[in-house]
Amino acid sequence: MNRTDRPKRDCAITLPPDFAVSPEALPDLVRRLESGADLVVGELSDRRAPLLLRLVRRSAPWLLRPGLSVPGVRDLFSGCYAFRLATLKRCFQDRPTLLETDGWCANAELVARAAVHARQIATVPVTPGRALPPSPRPHAATLALGLLRAGRTLRIPAPGVAVERTA
């Protein structure tokens, strides 16, 4: 972040390393950043996932309460995000280490911490990619328990701006 001469324009984009999200999502993420968003969340509708895992993902906002809330974002675990560098820089000014959790909970924590500092938050639908060998997915009960623990230990305020949804 210190290397750029344009932190308000430059961005960081994350995609899952196993191609669970198609790289074709990149233009949509960049387009939303260029239209003024500080945080763009790619929402994945993965119908290939087991039913119990999909239920846990859908109930994640409830499981993560009261410590973490990003109203309007439906998928906190896609791993497909775009951040304006100035927003990430503000996240690091608050704390020396950005994340307290790991695994899928860390994805939700990253989105929540960036959302607190974002002036505009947007979501875009993303399509599943052709995943490499099946990526290890957490057992649904293990993930639900981890989300409950994270929701009880984290204290991240809800963002002060509404989320702009893209159909």
PDB file of N, CA, C and O in Angstrom, residues 68-111:
ATOM      1  N   LEU A  68     -20.441  -9.697  14.379  1.00  0.00           N
ATOM      2  CA  LEU A  68     -20.104  -9.358  13.004  1.00  0.00           C
ATOM      3  C   LEU A  68     -21.394  -9.256  12.205  1.00  0.00           C
ATOM      4  O   LEU A  68     -22.198 -10.187  12.216  1.00  0.00           O
ATOM      5  N   SER A  69     -21.577  -8.139  11.523  1.00  0.00           N
ATOM      6  CA  SER A  69     -22.787  -7.954  10.738  1.00  0.00           C
ATOM      7  C   SER A  69     -22.501  -7.049   9.542  1.00  0.00           C
ATOM      8  O   SER A  69     -21.961  -5.964   9.696  1.00  0.00           O
ATOM      9  N   VAL A  70     -22.860  -7.554   8.369  1.00  0.00           N
ATOM     10  CA  VAL A  70     -22.777  -6.747   7.147  1.00  0.00           C
ATOM     11  C   VAL A  70     -24.128  -6.896   6.455  1.00  0.00           C
ATOM     12  O   VAL A  70     -24.289  -7.721   5.549  1.00  0.00           O
ATOM     13  N   PRO A  71     -25.136  -6.119   6.900  1.00  0.00           N
ATOM     14  CA  PRO A  71     -26.473  -6.254   6.320  1.00  0.00           C
ATOM     15  C   PRO A  71     -26.456  -5.980   4.817  1.00  0.00           C
ATOM     16  O   PRO A  71     -25.843  -5.030   4.349  1.00  0.00           O
ATOM     17  N   GLY A  72     -27.102  -6.864   4.073  1.00  0.00           N
ATOM     18  CA  GLY A  72     -27.176  -6.703   2.624  1.00  0.00           C
ATOM     19  C   GLY A  72     -26.217  -7.596   1.866  1.00  0.00           C
ATOM     20  O   GLY A  72     -26.379  -7.802   0.674  1.00  0.00           O
ATOM     21  N   VAL A  73     -25.217  -8.151   2.526  1.00  0.00           N
ATOM     22  CA  VAL A  73     -24.289  -9.076   1.875  1.00  0.00           C
ATOM     23  C   VAL A  73     -24.747 -10.481   2.217  1.00  0.00           C
ATOM     24  O   VAL A  73     -24.816 -10.859   3.374  1.00  0.00           O
ATOM     25  N   ARG A  74     -25.049 -11.260   1.188  1.00  0.00           N
ATOM     26  CA  ARG A  74     -25.583 -12.599   1.396  1.00  0.00           C
ATOM     27  C   ARG A  74     -24.500 -13.675   1.482  1.00  0.00           C
ATOM     28  O   ARG A  74     -24.715 -14.703   2.100  1.00  0.00           O
ATOM     29  N   ASP A  75     -23.389 -13.478   0.803  1.00  0.00           N
ATOM     30  CA  ASP A  75     -22.331 -14.502   0.778  1.00  0.00           C
ATOM     31  C   ASP A  75     -21.034 -13.893   1.289  1.00  0.00           C
ATOM     32  O   ASP A  75     -20.377 -13.133   0.589  1.00  0.00           O
ATOM     33  N   LEU A  76     -20.672 -14.240   2.499  1.00  0.00           N
ATOM     34  CA  LEU A  76     -19.448 -13.721   3.100  1.00  0.00           C
ATOM     35  C   LEU A  76     -18.250 -14.633   2.864  1.00  0.00           C
ATOM     36  O   LEU A  76     -17.150 -14.341   3.307  1.00  0.00           O
ATOM     37  N   PHE A  77     -18.447 -15.761   2.173  1.00  0.00           N
ATOM     38  CA  PHE A  77     -17.401 -16.771   2.079  1.00  0.00           C
ATOM     39  C   PHE A  77     -16.894 -17.037   0.674  1.00  0.00           C
ATOM     40  O   PHE A  77     -16.099 -17.940   0.479  1.00  0.00           O
ATOM     41  N   SER A  78     -17.317 -16.292  -0.316  1.00  0.00           N
ATOM     42  CA  SER A  78     -16.933 -16.616  -1.691  1.00  0.00           C
ATOM     43  C   SER A  78     -15.435 -16.491  -1.935  1.00  0.00           C
ATOM     44  O   SER A  78     -14.884 -17.179  -2.774  1.00  0.00           O
ATOM     45  N   GLY A  79     -14.773 -15.604  -1.206  1.00  0.00           N
ATOM     46  CA  GLY A  79     -13.351 -15.377  -1.431  1.00  0.00           C
ATOM     47  C   GLY A  79     -13.093 -14.459  -2.615  1.00  0.00           C
ATOM     48  O   GLY A  79     -11.958 -14.211  -2.992  1.00  0.00           O
ATOM     49  N   CYS A  80     -14.145 -13.939  -3.202  1.00  0.00           N
ATOM     50  CA  CYS A  80     -14.056 -13.069  -4.369  1.00  0.00           C
ATOM     51  C   CYS A  80     -14.409 -11.645  -3.935  1.00  0.00           C
ATOM     52  O   CYS A  80     -15.592 -11.319  -3.778  1.00  0.00           O
ATOM     53  N   TYR A  81     -13.363 -10.830  -3.724  1.00  0.00           N
ATOM     54  CA  TYR A  81     -13.561  -9.483  -3.204  1.00  0.00           C
ATOM     55  C   TYR A  81     -12.668  -8.502  -3.938  1.00  0.00           C
ATOM     56  O   TYR A  81     -11.596  -8.845  -4.401  1.00  0.00           O
ATOM     57  N   ALA A  82     -13.118  -7.251  -3.990  1.00  0.00           N
ATOM     58  CA  ALA A  82     -12.306  -6.161  -4.515  1.00  0.00           C
ATOM     59  C   ALA A  82     -12.321  -5.041  -3.478  1.00  0.00           C
ATOM     60  O   ALA A  82     -13.385  -4.656  -2.983  1.00  0.00           O
ATOM     61  N   PHE A  83     -11.128  -4.571  -3.127  1.00  0.00           N
ATOM     62  CA  PHE A  83     -10.977  -3.525  -2.115  1.00  0.00           C
ATOM     63  C   PHE A  83     -10.225  -2.353  -2.708  1.00  0.00           C
ATOM     64  O   PHE A  83      -9.211  -2.550  -3.381  1.00  0.00           O
ATOM     65  N   ARG A  84     -10.685  -1.176  -2.435  1.00  0.00           N
ATOM     66  CA  ARG A  84      -9.888   0.006  -2.759  1.00  0.00           C
ATOM     67  C   ARG A  84      -8.753   0.054  -1.731  1.00  0.00           C
ATOM     68  O   ARG A  84      -8.963  -0.182  -0.541  1.00  0.00           O
ATOM     69  N   LEU A  85      -7.527   0.317  -2.167  1.00  0.00           N
ATOM     70  CA  LEU A  85      -6.372   0.291  -1.268  1.00  0.00           C
ATOM     71  C   LEU A  85      -6.510   1.280  -0.110  1.00  0.00           C
ATOM     72  O   LEU A  85      -6.070   0.998   1.001  1.00  0.00           O
ATOM     73  N   ALA A  86      -7.144   2.402  -0.348  1.00  0.00           N
ATOM     74  CA  ALA A  86      -7.335   3.377   0.727  1.00  0.00           C
ATOM     75  C   ALA A  86      -8.204   2.787   1.838  1.00  0.00           C
ATOM     76  O   ALA A  86      -7.981   3.066   3.018  1.00  0.00           O
ATOM     77  N   THR A  87      -9.158   1.942   1.476  1.00  0.00           N
ATOM     78  CA  THR A  87     -10.012   1.296   2.472  1.00  0.00           C
ATOM     79  C   THR A  87      -9.204   0.302   3.297  1.00  0.00           C
ATOM     80  O   THR A  87      -9.319   0.263   4.524  1.00  0.00           O
ATOM     81  N   LEU A  88      -8.377  -0.492   2.631  1.00  0.00           N
ATOM     82  CA  LEU A  88      -7.530  -1.439   3.367  1.00  0.00           C
ATOM     83  C   LEU A  88      -6.540  -0.711   4.273  1.00  0.00           C
ATOM     84  O   LEU A  88      -6.264  -1.151   5.385  1.00  0.00           O
ATOM     85  N   LYS A  89      -6.034   0.396   3.797  1.00  0.00           N
ATOM     86  CA  LYS A  89      -5.084   1.176   4.602  1.00  0.00           C
ATOM     87  C   LYS A  89      -5.741   1.661   5.896  1.00  0.00           C
ATOM     88  O   LYS A  89      -5.158   1.600   6.970  1.00  0.00           O
ATOM     89  N   ARG A  90      -6.993   2.102   5.801  1.00  0.00           N
ATOM     90  CA  ARG A  90      -7.720   2.529   7.000  1.00  0.00           C
ATOM     91  C   ARG A  90      -7.960   1.359   7.952  1.00  0.00           C
ATOM     92  O   ARG A  90      -7.952   1.523   9.171  1.00  0.00           O
ATOM     93  N   CYS A  91      -8.149   0.162   7.407  1.00  0.00           N
ATOM     94  CA  CYS A  91      -8.323  -1.023   8.258  1.00  0.00           C
ATOM     95  C   CYS A  91      -7.067  -1.283   9.084  1.00  0.00           C
ATOM     96  O   CYS A  91      -7.151  -1.628  10.258  1.00  0.00           O
ATOM     97  N   PHE A  92      -5.903  -1.135   8.475  1.00  0.00           N
ATOM     98  CA  PHE A  92      -4.650  -1.390   9.176  1.00  0.00           C
ATOM     99  C   PHE A  92      -4.291  -0.281  10.161  1.00  0.00           C
ATOM    100  O   PHE A  92      -3.529  -0.501  11.080  1.00  0.00           O
ATOM    101  N   GLN A  93      -4.828   0.916   9.976  1.00  0.00           N
ATOM    102  CA  GLN A  93      -4.562   1.989  10.924  1.00  0.00           C
ATOM    103  C   GLN A  93      -5.211   1.709  12.270  1.00  0.00           C
ATOM    104  O   GLN A  93      -4.708   2.131  13.303  1.00  0.00           O
ATOM    105  N   ASP A  94      -6.315   0.984  12.254  1.00  0.00           N
ATOM    106  CA  ASP A  94      -7.031   0.677  13.496  1.00  0.00           C
ATOM    107  C   ASP A  94      -6.345  -0.384  14.334  1.00  0.00           C
ATOM    108  O   ASP A  94      -6.454  -0.395  15.543  1.00  0.00           O
ATOM    109  N   ARG A  95      -5.647  -1.305  13.679  1.00  0.00           N
ATOM    110  CA  ARG A  95      -5.097  -2.461  14.379  1.00  0.00           C
ATOM    111  C   ARG A  95      -3.850  -2.971  13.669  1.00  0.00           C
ATOM    112  O   ARG A  95      -3.766  -2.908  12.455  1.00  0.00           O
ATOM    113  N   PRO A  96      -2.894  -3.497  14.405  1.00  0.00           N
ATOM    114  CA  PRO A  96      -1.658  -3.971  13.782  1.00  0.00           C
ATOM    115  C   PRO A  96      -1.847  -5.231  12.938  1.00  0.00           C
ATOM    116  O   PRO A  96      -1.252  -5.373  11.885  1.00  0.00           O
ATOM    117  N   THR A  97      -2.683  -6.164  13.396  1.00  0.00           N
ATOM    118  CA  THR A  97      -2.999  -7.350  12.601  1.00  0.00           C
ATOM    119  C   THR A  97      -4.459  -7.256  12.201  1.00  0.00           C
ATOM    120  O   THR A  97      -5.319  -6.920  13.024  1.00  0.00           O
ATOM    121  N   LEU A  98      -4.738  -7.568  10.969  1.00  0.00           N
ATOM    122  CA  LEU A  98      -6.078  -7.342  10.445  1.00  0.00           C
ATOM    123  C   LEU A  98      -7.082  -8.392  10.921  1.00  0.00           C
ATOM    124  O   LEU A  98      -8.206  -8.064  11.284  1.00  0.00           O
ATOM    125  N   LEU A  99      -6.698  -9.669  10.945  1.00  0.00           N
ATOM    126  CA  LEU A  99      -7.659 -10.733  11.213  1.00  0.00           C
ATOM    127  C   LEU A  99      -7.339 -11.495  12.495  1.00  0.00           C
ATOM    128  O   LEU A  99      -6.178 -11.752  12.800  1.00  0.00           O
ATOM    129  N   GLU A 100      -8.388 -11.882  13.197  1.00  0.00           N
ATOM    130  CA  GLU A 100      -8.258 -12.682  14.413  1.00  0.00           C
ATOM    131  C   GLU A 100      -8.639 -14.138  14.168  1.00  0.00           C
ATOM    132  O   GLU A 100      -8.272 -15.009  14.947  1.00  0.00           O
ATOM    133  N   THR A 101      -9.403 -14.403  13.122  1.00  0.00           N
ATOM    134  CA  THR A 101      -9.907 -15.745  12.853  1.00  0.00           C
ATOM    135  C   THR A 101      -9.158 -16.347  11.671  1.00  0.00           C
ATOM    136  O   THR A 101      -8.314 -15.705  11.056  1.00  0.00           O
ATOM    137  N   ASP A 102      -9.506 -17.594  11.343  1.00  0.00           N
ATOM    138  CA  ASP A 102      -8.899 -18.230  10.182  1.00  0.00           C
ATOM    139  C   ASP A 102      -9.973 -19.001   9.418  1.00  0.00           C
ATOM    140  O   ASP A 102     -11.126 -19.063   9.828  1.00  0.00           O
ATOM    141  N   GLY A 103      -9.589 -19.568   8.306  1.00  0.00           N
ATOM    142  CA  GLY A 103     -10.529 -20.336   7.496  1.00  0.00           C
ATOM    143  C   GLY A 103     -11.637 -19.470   6.920  1.00  0.00           C
ATOM    144  O   GLY A 103     -11.430 -18.307   6.577  1.00  0.00           O
ATOM    145  N   TRP A 104     -12.819 -20.072   6.828  1.00  0.00           N
ATOM    146  CA  TRP A 104     -13.948 -19.359   6.239  1.00  0.00           C
ATOM    147  C   TRP A 104     -14.383 -18.185   7.097  1.00  0.00           C
ATOM    148  O   TRP A 104     -14.889 -17.194   6.583  1.00  0.00           O
ATOM    149  N   CYS A 105     -14.184 -18.265   8.399  1.00  0.00           N
ATOM    150  CA  CYS A 105     -14.534 -17.151   9.282  1.00  0.00           C
ATOM    151  C   CYS A 105     -13.685 -15.924   8.950  1.00  0.00           C
ATOM    152  O   CYS A 105     -14.151 -14.795   9.077  1.00  0.00           O
ATOM    153  N   ALA A 106     -12.452 -16.149   8.529  1.00  0.00           N
ATOM    154  CA  ALA A 106     -11.573 -15.030   8.176  1.00  0.00           C
ATOM    155  C   ALA A 106     -12.117 -14.275   6.968  1.00  0.00           C
ATOM    156  O   ALA A 106     -11.957 -13.051   6.879  1.00  0.00           O
ATOM    157  N   ASN A 107     -12.741 -14.969   6.029  1.00  0.00           N
ATOM    158  CA  ASN A 107     -13.358 -14.277   4.893  1.00  0.00           C
ATOM    159  C   ASN A 107     -14.428 -13.316   5.370  1.00  0.00           C
ATOM    160  O   ASN A 107     -14.484 -12.156   4.950  1.00  0.00           O
ATOM    161  N   ALA A 108     -15.292 -13.789   6.261  1.00  0.00           N
ATOM    162  CA  ALA A 108     -16.362 -12.935   6.789  1.00  0.00           C
ATOM    163  C   ALA A 108     -15.779 -11.774   7.582  1.00  0.00           C
ATOM    164  O   ALA A 108     -16.245 -10.632   7.478  1.00  0.00           O
ATOM    165  N   GLU A 109     -14.739 -12.042   8.375  1.00  0.00           N
ATOM    166  CA  GLU A 109     -14.118 -10.985   9.172  1.00  0.00           C
ATOM    167  C   GLU A 109     -13.473  -9.928   8.278  1.00  0.00           C
ATOM    168  O   GLU A 109     -13.594  -8.726   8.539  1.00  0.00           O
ATOM    169  N   LEU A 110     -12.815 -10.353   7.212  1.00  0.00           N
ATOM    170  CA  LEU A 110     -12.185  -9.410   6.285  1.00  0.00           C
ATOM    171  C   LEU A 110     -13.220  -8.484   5.653  1.00  0.00           C
ATOM    172  O   LEU A 110     -13.030  -7.260   5.597  1.00  0.00           O
ATOM    173  N   VAL A 111     -14.323  -9.045   5.206  1.00  0.00           N
ATOM    174  CA  VAL A 111     -15.385  -8.233   4.601  1.00  0.00           C
ATOM    175  C   VAL A 111     -15.945  -7.255   5.630  1.00  0.00           C
ATOM    176  O   VAL A 111     -16.136  -6.065   5.342  1.00  0.00           O
TER     177      VAL A 111
END
